[in-house]
Amino acid sequence: MKILLVANTDWYLFNFRLSLAKYLRDQGHEVVLISPNGPFVAKIRENEFRTIEWNVSRSSMNPLIEAAHLLSLYIIYRKEKPDLVHHFTIKPVLYGTIAAQLTSVPRVINSITGLGYIFLGNKPVAIVARRLVTLVYRWLFRKRNLHLIFENDDDRNFFIQRGLITGEKCSTVQGVGVDIDRFQPSPEPSGSPLIVFPSRMLFDKGLGVLMEAVRKVRNQIPVRVVLVGNVDRGNPATVSDGLIRDWERQGLVEWWGFRQDMESVFQQSHIVTLPSFGEGLPTSLIEAAASGRAIVTTDVPGCRDVVTDGVNGFLVPPHNSDALANALISLLENPELRVKMGKAGRQIAEDRFSGTRINRHIYSIYQSLNLSYRNAPSIF
């Protein structure tokens, strides 16, 4: 069986779907990964997977350029003749589903990995894009032999209530899973408390709110705050390098950039925070929980699926720097509570979010679409 995994960055496939690709290969299937070429393609190939370059732009809205992106994916599908395609993020979902229709791919899986800028943004470009994407989704998702995977029930219900998909054609799979052997609990390090913000540098991830909270926290408690992640230049909500460097010059934060050794980062931390405005299901928080760290995050879809308020961390309202600062201070002043919450988080990660458990769930959805035969009827 040939399965194509399609995303808009090689970074996403390597960091979040390589485990799934390995699991599918272990089940005897041929797996090909499709994305723009980048520094992670070589790492994917080191794991003995074939990759195909798809030069999709994440930020372009030029109709001619977008038509070229769709055409190039159509050519790939026509040549590869896959039995099943699995798309991640908006453009692969849109263009991949259309390309699958045109080439009669038997089975299509679309993962909605959070509502993202288009559904969360309030700028005119986001509003216009949201209306257009909603119309296209409503048309595409009515097709046969197509299934949507959401990372939390809030997002799933959002789509069902708006008539974009019916309940029997979608499922909830809680994130991409975590390697619970790689991310292990460890004792808190000595020295000044360290708060880690593990995310792309986006305002939608609550980075601006965090900076307001940091100023308030530092008025009461000496603390180090570390930002771990890259600027995302393809996202309209990105925070500029210059602004982050300015925060560094003010002594508010340290910026460690992208790190592949996140298990080491969490071992150096005392608290992990992600005051996001909305998520699918944040992998960084699952990794933090598996690492036995207390978490402060927002009471929004995705985040509240990982953190139970008062059990393995605190939930605070989004856009509220006072509540965020108070929650961080509460944990900074109470190391025993941090340890208790860290132990609870580790148990939650083991029970609900192990990578093996998640990959099995996804594969069961594949199997429910009868992917065992090549000459299945067209999904359209």
Coordinates of N, CA and C in Angstrom, one line a residue, residues 203-210 212-213 216 273-278 295-301 303-304 307 309-310 313-328:
F203 N 2.6 36.0 17.8 CA 1.7 36.7 18.7 C 0.5 35.8 19.1
D204 N 0.1 35.0 18.1 CA -1.0 34.1 18.3 C -0.7 33.0 19.4
K205 N 0.5 32.8 19.6 CA 0.9 31.9 20.7 C 1.0 32.5 22.1
G206 N 0.6 33.8 22.1 CA 0.6 34.6 23.3 C 1.9 35.2 23.8
L207 N 2.8 35.3 22.8 CA 4.1 35.8 23.2 C 4.1 37.3 23.7
G208 N 3.3 38.1 23.1 CA 3.1 39.5 23.5 C 2.5 39.5 24.9
V209 N 1.6 38.7 25.2 CA 0.9 38.6 26.5 C 2.0 38.1 27.5
L210 N 2.8 37.2 27.2 CA 3.8 36.7 28.1 C 4.8 37.8 28.4
E212 N 4.3 40.9 28.7 CA 3.6 41.8 29.7 C 3.7 41.1 31.0
A213 N 3.4 39.8 31.1 CA 3.4 39.1 32.3 C 4.8 39.0 32.9
K216 N 5.7 41.9 35.0 CA 5.0 41.9 36.3 C 5.7 40.9 37.3
T273 N 5.4 27.4 29.9 CA 4.2 28.2 29.6 C 4.0 28.3 28.2
L274 N 2.7 28.3 27.8 CA 2.2 28.6 26.4 C 0.9 29.3 26.5
P275 N 0.9 30.6 26.6 CA -0.4 31.4 26.7 C -1.1 31.6 25.3
S276 N -1.3 30.5 24.6 CA -1.7 30.6 23.2 C -3.2 31.0 23.2
F277 N -3.6 31.6 22.0 CA -5.0 32.0 21.8 C -5.8 30.8 21.2
G278 N -5.2 29.7 20.8 CA -5.9 28.6 20.3 C -5.0 27.6 19.7
I295 N 2.8 23.2 34.2 CA 2.5 24.0 33.0 C 1.5 25.1 33.3
V296 N 1.8 26.3 32.7 CA 0.8 27.4 32.8 C 0.4 27.7 31.3
T297 N -0.9 27.5 31.0 CA -1.3 27.7 29.6 C -2.7 28.4 29.7
T298 N -3.4 28.5 28.5 CA -4.6 29.2 28.5 C -5.8 28.2 28.4
D299 N -6.9 28.7 28.8 CA -8.2 27.9 28.8 C -8.8 28.0 27.4
V300 N -8.2 27.4 26.4 CA -8.6 27.5 25.1 C -8.5 26.1 24.5
P301 N -9.3 25.8 23.4 CA -9.2 24.5 22.8 C -7.7 24.0 22.5
C303 N -5.2 23.5 24.4 CA -4.4 23.6 25.6 C -5.1 23.0 26.8
R304 N -6.4 23.2 26.9 CA -7.1 22.6 28.0 C -7.3 21.1 27.9
V307 N -3.9 20.2 29.8 CA -3.7 20.6 31.2 C -5.1 20.6 31.9
D309 N -6.8 22.1 35.1 CA -6.5 23.2 36.0 C -6.4 22.7 37.4
G310 N -5.2 23.0 38.0 CA -5.0 22.7 39.4 C -4.4 21.3 39.6
G313 N -1.1 21.7 36.2 CA -0.8 23.1 35.8 C -2.0 24.0 36.1
F314 N -1.8 25.2 35.6 CA -2.9 26.2 35.7 C -3.4 26.6 34.3
L315 N -4.7 26.8 34.2 CA -5.3 27.4 33.0 C -5.7 28.8 33.3
V316 N -5.3 29.8 32.4 CA -5.7 31.2 32.6 C -6.4 31.7 31.4
P317 N -7.2 32.7 31.5 CA -7.9 33.3 30.3 C -6.9 33.8 29.3
P318 N -7.2 33.6 28.0 CA -6.3 34.2 27.0 C -6.3 35.7 27.0
H319 N -5.2 36.3 26.6 CA -5.1 37.7 26.5 C -5.0 38.4 27.8
N320 N -4.8 37.7 28.9 CA -4.8 38.2 30.2 C -3.5 38.1 30.9
S321 N -2.7 39.2 30.8 CA -1.3 39.1 31.4 C -1.3 39.1 32.9
D322 N -2.3 39.7 33.5 CA -2.4 39.7 35.0 C -2.6 38.2 35.5
A323 N -3.6 37.5 34.9 CA -3.8 36.2 35.3 C -2.6 35.3 35.1
L324 N -2.0 35.5 33.9 CA -0.8 34.7 33.6 C 0.3 35.0 34.6
A325 N 0.6 36.2 34.9 CA 1.6 36.5 35.9 C 1.3 35.9 37.3
N326 N 0.1 36.0 37.7 CA -0.3 35.5 39.0 C -0.1 34.0 39.1
A327 N -0.4 33.3 38.0 CA -0.3 31.8 38.0 C 1.2 31.4 38.0
L328 N 2.0 32.2 37.2 CA 3.5 31.9 37.2 C 4.1 32.2 38.6

